[in-house]
Short mmCIF file of C-alpha atoms in Angstrom, two decimals:
data_model
loop_
_atom_site.label_atom_id
_atom_site.label_comp_id
_atom_site.label_asym_id
_atom_site.label_seq_id
_atom_site.Cartn_x
_atom_site.Cartn_y
_atom_site.Cartn_z
CA UNK A 176 -0.20 -0.06 -0.28
CA UNK A 177 1.10 3.36 -1.09
CA UNK A 178 1.64 5.77 1.67
CA UNK A 179 0.43 9.29 1.54
CA UNK A 180 2.42 12.23 0.64
CA UNK A 181 2.56 15.18 2.97
CA UNK A 182 0.26 17.19 0.55
CA UNK A 183 -2.68 14.23 0.33
CA UNK A 184 -2.57 13.60 3.87
CA UNK A 185 -3.44 18.04 4.07
CA UNK A 186 -6.33 17.47 1.43
CA UNK A 187 -7.36 14.60 3.05
CA UNK A 188 -7.61 16.16 6.54
CA UNK A 189 -9.38 19.59 5.00
CA UNK A 190 -12.01 18.00 3.35
CA UNK A 191 -12.57 16.34 6.39
CA UNK A 192 -12.79 19.55 8.85
CA UNK A 193 -14.84 20.98 6.34
CA UNK A 194 -17.13 18.40 5.67
CA UNK A 195 -17.69 18.73 9.39
CA UNK A 196 -18.26 22.61 10.05
CA UNK A 197 -21.10 21.48 6.86
CA UNK A 198 -23.00 19.06 8.83
CA UNK A 199 -22.40 20.28 12.69
CA UNK A 200 -22.97 24.13 14.39
CA UNK A 201 -22.24 22.87 18.02
CA UNK A 202 -18.45 22.61 18.70
CA UNK A 203 -16.70 22.09 22.06
CA UNK A 204 -13.28 23.66 22.27
CA UNK A 205 -11.24 21.14 24.21
CA UNK A 206 -7.53 21.38 25.99
CA UNK A 207 -6.12 17.80 25.90
CA UNK A 208 -2.82 18.01 27.51
CA UNK A 209 -1.47 14.58 28.85
CA UNK A 210 -4.46 12.91 27.31
CA UNK A 211 -3.03 9.54 26.07
CA UNK A 212 -3.90 7.68 22.87
CA UNK A 213 -5.75 5.24 24.34
CA UNK A 214 -7.57 7.30 26.88
CA UNK A 215 -8.11 9.76 23.59
CA UNK A 216 -9.90 6.49 21.94
CA UNK A 217 -12.30 5.72 24.98
CA UNK A 218 -13.18 9.13 24.82
CA UNK A 219 -14.39 8.02 20.86
CA UNK A 220 -16.28 5.30 21.68
CA UNK A 221 -18.19 7.47 24.62
CA UNK A 222 -19.18 10.41 22.71
CA UNK A 223 -19.84 8.21 19.40
CA UNK A 224 -23.37 8.28 18.04
CA UNK A 225 -23.76 12.10 18.22
CA UNK A 226 -20.63 13.60 17.92
CA UNK A 227 -17.17 13.43 16.87
CA UNK A 228 -13.61 14.00 18.10
CA UNK A 229 -11.37 15.57 15.72
CA UNK A 230 -7.27 16.62 16.48
CA UNK A 231 -5.54 17.83 14.44
CA UNK A 232 -1.90 21.04 14.14
CA UNK A 233 -3.61 24.53 14.90
CA UNK A 234 -2.45 25.56 11.86
CA UNK A 235 -4.55 23.34 9.59
CA UNK A 236 -7.66 23.90 11.27
CA UNK A 237 -7.09 27.34 10.78
CA UNK A 238 -6.49 27.57 7.20
CA UNK A 239 -8.82 24.75 6.63
CA UNK A 240 -11.84 26.70 8.53
CA UNK A 241 -10.62 30.34 6.72
CA UNK A 242 -11.10 28.06 3.36
CA UNK A 243 -14.43 26.93 4.43
CA UNK A 244 -15.50 30.58 5.26
CA UNK A 245 -14.62 32.11 2.07
CA UNK A 246 -16.06 29.54 0.36
CA UNK A 247 -19.69 29.18 1.93
CA UNK A 248 -19.82 32.83 3.32
CA UNK A 249 -19.96 31.55 6.47
CA UNK A 250 -17.02 34.07 8.33
CA UNK A 251 -19.21 33.57 12.09
CA UNK A 252 -17.43 29.81 11.79
CA UNK A 253 -14.11 32.54 11.94
CA UNK A 254 -14.61 33.02 15.95
CA UNK A 255 -13.28 29.60 16.56
CA UNK A 256 -10.03 30.62 14.80
CA UNK A 257 -8.69 33.11 17.81
CA UNK A 258 -9.78 29.94 20.42
CA UNK A 259 -7.16 27.71 18.25
CA UNK A 260 -4.35 28.23 20.71
CA UNK A 261 -2.20 25.70 22.65
CA UNK A 262 -2.48 21.51 22.57
CA UNK A 263 -6.67 21.95 21.34
CA UNK A 264 -9.08 19.69 19.75
CA UNK A 265 -12.69 19.78 18.49
CA UNK A 266 -15.49 17.99 19.92
CA UNK A 267 -18.50 18.50 16.42
CA UNK A 268 -22.15 17.29 17.65
CA UNK A 269 -25.82 17.07 17.65
CA UNK A 270 -26.79 16.66 21.20
CA UNK A 271 -26.91 18.72 24.04
CA UNK A 272 -24.13 20.61 25.21
CA UNK A 273 -24.30 20.11 28.60
CA UNK A 274 -24.44 16.05 28.25
CA UNK A 275 -21.45 16.31 25.62
CA UNK A 276 -19.50 18.30 28.18
CA UNK A 277 -20.21 16.22 31.50
CA UNK A 278 -19.71 12.89 29.47
CA UNK A 279 -16.17 14.19 28.63
CA UNK A 280 -15.39 14.81 31.95
CA UNK A 281 -15.59 11.66 33.19
CA UNK A 282 -13.01 10.07 31.38
CA UNK A 283 -10.21 10.92 33.27
CA UNK A 284 -7.20 8.60 33.91
CA UNK A 285 -4.83 9.23 37.41
CA UNK A 286 -1.20 9.76 36.29
CA UNK A 287 1.50 10.07 38.77
CA UNK A 288 3.25 13.79 40.31
CA UNK A 289 6.46 13.51 37.30
CA UNK A 290 9.61 16.06 37.67
CA UNK A 291 8.74 19.70 35.99
CA UNK A 292 5.08 19.08 35.70
CA UNK A 293 3.21 22.40 36.40
CA UNK A 294 0.88 20.93 39.19
CA UNK A 295 -2.83 21.60 38.33
CA UNK A 296 -4.04 20.99 42.32
CA UNK A 297 -2.95 20.98 45.90
CA UNK A 298 -1.06 18.03 46.80
CA UNK A 299 -2.27 17.09 50.02
CA UNK A 300 -0.36 14.33 52.23
CA UNK A 301 -2.58 12.98 54.36
CA UNK A 302 -1.52 11.06 57.56
CA UNK A 303 -0.69 7.86 58.98
CA UNK A 304 0.97 5.16 58.34
CA UNK A 305 3.11 4.76 54.77
CA UNK A 306 4.58 1.17 55.09
CA UNK A 307 8.40 2.42 54.27
CA UNK A 308 11.21 1.34 56.71
CA UNK A 309 12.90 3.89 59.27
CA UNK A 310 15.28 4.18 56.60
CA UNK A 311 13.17 6.45 53.98
CA UNK A 312 12.97 9.05 56.95
CA UNK A 313 15.63 11.41 54.68
CA UNK A 314 12.68 11.99 51.93
CA UNK A 315 10.51 13.39 54.77
CA UNK A 316 13.40 15.48 56.09
CA UNK A 317 14.15 16.63 53.29
CA UNK A 318 10.25 18.14 52.92
CA UNK A 319 10.06 18.79 55.99
CA UNK A 320 7.40 16.32 57.03
CA UNK A 321 6.68 15.59 60.70
CA UNK A 322 7.13 12.08 60.77
CA UNK A 323 7.46 8.72 63.83
CA UNK A 324 8.90 5.39 64.06
CA UNK A 325 5.89 3.03 64.69
CA UNK A 326 6.05 -0.50 64.78
CA UNK A 327 8.44 -0.34 62.68
CA UNK A 328 7.90 1.88 59.61
CA UNK A 329 7.24 5.68 59.14
CA UNK A 330 4.04 6.89 59.81
CA UNK A 331 2.97 10.70 58.91
CA UNK A 332 1.50 12.15 61.76
CA UNK A 333 0.29 15.56 60.44
CA UNK A 334 -1.15 15.86 57.27
CA UNK A 335 1.24 17.87 54.93
CA UNK A 336 0.43 20.28 52.19
CA UNK A 337 3.85 18.90 49.59
CA UNK A 338 3.29 20.35 46.44
CA UNK A 339 0.67 24.24 45.77
CA UNK A 340 -1.15 24.78 42.61
CA UNK A 341 0.66 26.07 39.96
CA UNK A 342 3.68 24.66 41.27
CA UNK A 343 6.31 22.88 39.20
CA UNK A 344 6.70 19.20 40.68
CA UNK A 345 10.65 18.50 42.16
CA UNK A 346 12.17 15.75 42.01
CA UNK A 347 12.18 14.58 45.84
CA UNK A 348 7.95 15.67 45.58
CA UNK A 349 8.03 13.62 42.70
CA UNK A 350 10.08 10.15 44.49
CA UNK A 351 7.74 10.55 47.72
CA UNK A 352 4.80 9.88 46.10
CA UNK A 353 6.04 7.13 44.07
CA UNK A 354 7.48 5.34 46.84
CA UNK A 355 3.40 6.04 48.95
CA UNK A 356 1.77 5.01 45.72
CA UNK A 357 -0.35 8.48 45.84
CA UNK A 358 -1.06 9.75 41.99
CA UNK A 359 -2.36 12.84 42.41
CA UNK A 360 -3.62 14.04 39.37
CA UNK A 361 -5.80 12.84 36.85
CA UNK A 362 -5.52 14.01 33.23
CA UNK A 363 -8.21 13.93 30.50
CA UNK A 364 -10.45 16.53 27.81
CA UNK A 365 -11.15 19.26 29.67
CA UNK A 366 -13.64 21.97 27.29
CA UNK A 367 -12.42 24.93 27.29
CA UNK A 368 -15.12 26.91 25.03
CA UNK A 369 -17.97 26.19 23.44
CA UNK A 370 -19.16 27.25 20.06
CA UNK A 371 -23.55 27.47 19.00
CA UNK A 372 -24.23 28.69 15.51
CA UNK A 373 -21.69 31.66 15.51
CA UNK A 374 -21.85 32.23 19.23
CA UNK A 375 -18.98 31.64 21.25
CA UNK A 376 -19.19 31.33 24.85
CA UNK A 377 -17.32 29.59 28.28
CA UNK A 378 -18.08 26.13 29.02
CA UNK A 379 -19.87 27.60 32.49
CA UNK A 380 -22.52 28.65 31.20
CA UNK A 381 -23.58 25.28 29.90
CA UNK A 382 -23.69 25.18 34.14
CA UNK A 383 -26.52 27.16 34.85
CA UNK A 384 -29.74 26.34 36.13
CA UNK A 385 -33.41 28.15 36.13
CA UNK A 386 -32.45 29.13 39.55
CA UNK A 387 -29.64 30.89 38.41
CA UNK A 388 -31.27 32.62 35.18
CA UNK A 389 -34.41 33.35 37.49
CA UNK A 390 -31.84 35.65 40.09
CA UNK A 391 -29.49 37.48 37.15
CA UNK A 392 -33.04 37.98 35.43
CA UNK A 393 -34.48 39.65 38.86
CA UNK A 394 -30.95 41.59 39.63
CA UNK A 395 -31.37 42.37 36.05
CA UNK A 396 -34.60 44.42 36.40
CA UNK A 397 -33.81 45.81 39.99
CA UNK A 398 -30.50 47.50 38.08
CA UNK A 399 -32.69 48.63 35.63
CA UNK A 400 -35.30 49.66 38.08
CA UNK A 401 -33.09 51.91 40.06
CA UNK A 402 -31.57 53.56 37.08
CA UNK A 403 -35.48 54.21 35.87
CA UNK A 404 -35.91 55.96 39.68
CA UNK A 405 -33.08 57.75 39.57
CA UNK A 406 -33.71 59.49 36.02
CA UNK A 407 -37.60 60.63 35.96
CA UNK A 408 -37.63 57.57 33.18
CA UNK A 409 -40.65 55.33 33.43
CA UNK A 410 -40.15 52.02 32.39
CA UNK A 411 -42.50 49.34 33.53
CA UNK A 412 -40.34 48.36 36.56
CA UNK A 413 -39.46 51.17 37.55
CA UNK A 414 -43.67 52.31 37.35
CA UNK A 415 -45.06 50.86 40.54
CA UNK A 416 -42.20 52.52 42.47
CA UNK A 417 -42.88 55.86 40.71
CA UNK A 418 -46.49 55.76 41.37
CA UNK A 419 -45.46 55.06 45.29
CA UNK A 420 -43.46 57.85 45.27
CA UNK A 421 -45.61 60.69 43.89
CA UNK A 422 -48.71 58.99 46.62
CA UNK A 423 -45.88 60.03 49.59
CA UNK A 424 -45.50 63.25 47.76
CA UNK A 425 -48.85 64.12 47.60
CA UNK A 426 -49.89 62.81 51.22
CA UNK A 427 -46.72 64.36 52.65
CA UNK A 428 -48.11 68.19 50.85
CA UNK A 429 -52.01 66.93 52.13
CA UNK A 430 -50.89 66.60 55.85
CA UNK A 431 -49.08 70.26 56.24
CA UNK A 432 -52.19 71.84 53.44
CA UNK A 433 -55.90 72.22 53.43
CA UNK A 434 -55.88 69.70 50.53
CA UNK A 435 -57.01 66.82 50.89
CA UNK A 436 -57.95 63.38 48.63
CA UNK A 437 -60.19 60.13 49.90
CA UNK A 438 -56.70 58.68 50.38
CA UNK A 439 -55.41 60.99 52.47
CA UNK A 440 -58.36 61.86 55.01
CA UNK A 441 -57.97 58.83 56.85
CA UNK A 442 -54.36 59.32 57.69
CA UNK A 443 -55.08 62.80 58.73
CA UNK A 444 -57.99 61.35 61.21
CA UNK A 445 -55.52 59.25 62.29
CA UNK A 446 -53.19 62.27 63.42
CA UNK A 447 -55.97 64.22 64.77
CA UNK A 448 -56.75 61.38 67.24
CA UNK A 449 -53.92 58.85 67.86
CA UNK A 450 -56.27 57.18 70.37
CA UNK A 451 -57.85 55.43 66.83
CA UNK A 452 -54.91 53.87 67.00
CA UNK A 453 -55.61 52.03 69.95
CA UNK A 454 -59.07 51.38 69.00
CA UNK A 455 -57.75 49.61 65.88
CA UNK A 456 -56.17 47.37 67.44
CA UNK A 457 -58.19 46.75 70.92
CA UNK A 458 -59.89 44.21 68.84
CA UNK A 459 -57.10 41.79 68.30
CA UNK A 460 -56.37 42.01 71.98
CA UNK A 461 -60.72 41.38 72.25
CA UNK A 462 -60.36 38.34 70.37
CA UNK A 463 -57.20 36.61 72.38
CA UNK A 464 -58.88 37.81 75.44
CA UNK A 465 -55.87 40.19 76.83
CA UNK A 466 -53.36 38.77 79.04
CA UNK A 467 -55.13 39.31 82.49
CA UNK A 468 -58.29 36.94 81.00
CA UNK A 469 -55.87 34.60 79.81
CA UNK A 470 -54.36 34.60 83.37
CA UNK A 471 -57.76 33.89 84.41
CA UNK A 472 -58.43 31.21 82.64
CA UNK A 473 -55.85 29.55 83.50
CA UNK A 474 -56.75 30.42 87.34
CA UNK A 475 -59.59 28.73 86.97
CA UNK A 476 -58.73 25.35 84.88
CA UNK A 477 -56.08 24.76 87.66
CA UNK A 478 -58.96 25.19 90.62
CA UNK A 479 -61.08 22.89 88.88
CA UNK A 480 -58.07 20.34 88.36
CA UNK A 481 -57.56 20.75 92.29
CA UNK A 482 -61.05 19.73 93.44
CA UNK A 483 -61.16 16.85 90.92
CA UNK A 484 -57.68 15.56 92.75
CA UNK A 485 -59.59 16.15 96.24
CA UNK A 486 -62.97 14.32 95.05
CA UNK A 487 -61.00 11.06 94.16
CA UNK A 488 -59.20 10.94 97.00
CA UNK A 489 -62.15 11.30 99.62
CA UNK A 490 -64.01 7.99 98.91
CA UNK A 491 -60.19 6.01 98.77
CA UNK A 492 -59.50 7.81 102.55
CA UNK A 493 -63.16 6.19 103.24
CA UNK A 494 -62.08 3.24 102.68
CA UNK A 495 -59.36 3.04 104.40
CA UNK A 496 -61.41 4.15 107.06
CA UNK A 497 -63.74 1.37 107.02
#
C-alpha cells in the first residue's frame, strides 16, 4: 500500500474538517494536555453516535476554517480561529451541549506527579502509616514532613501540603509520592470554549440552572428599576415605585395643607386622634382575650383540676377508714 504524501494528507484532513463544519453547528473546543492515545480512543467510543472528536495541528485547522469561510460565506465560523491556541481539539456534536460536556469529563485517568510538571491542584499527603521502613526517613526530612517510627515503619503525624497548585513538581516530591503510591493528578479533555451557531461562550454557561437564570434576571430588573427611578425615566419595572413615591409626596403635601383627597383623609383622622390607633388594635386584643383574661382562665382550670383531685382522694380515705 502506497503511503500518502504530506500534501495528500493535508487535502484529506481539509476535506474532513470542512465536511464537519457543514454538518455540525455546535462545537466544543477542548484542551488535550497529557491525554494519551488510549484515553482519547475511549473518549471517541463514549461519544460515538452524536459527537465526533477531531484533533490536528492548529495551523491546519485555522487554514481549513478560513478556507471554508471564504467558500461558503459563513464568516461566523471564523470565531473559532482565536480559540485554537495550545494543544486543543474539536468535538463536533448534535447532542445537548451540557450532556456532552459532562460525558467528556467522565474520562479522566489518574497520573503520577512527574518531575517538572506544573501541578493542576494542591497535593496534600494524608497522615497515617506509610509502610516504609525507617531508612526512608530522609525523604520526609528533606520535605519537612513530621514523622515518627511506629512498629518498625514510618508514620506521618499530620497532613502536609506537599505541592501547591501552579508549582512545578520537584524530584523529591515526585520520589516521595511514587514511594507512597499516590497518583495525585488526573487528566482528560477539558472544555475551554463552546461554539454554538456562531456564538462563542464559556463552558460555565452550561452549568447554569433555572434558579441561576431567575436570580440574574431579578438582579437585572433591580438595576433597571434603580436607574429608571434615579433618572425619573418611566419603565414597566419602575412604574410601581414611581407611583408609590408620587403618592408619598402628595400625601405629605396634604398633611401640611388644607388640601385633601380620599386616601389622605383616614391618615389625617389618625394623626388628629391617635387614640384611634388603639381602638383599631383593641379588637385583636379582645379576640385573644387579653393577658388578664388568659391568666384568669388558667387559674380557673387549676382550681377545677385541684377540686377533681380532692374528690378522687375522699372515697379512698373512706374505704381505708372502714
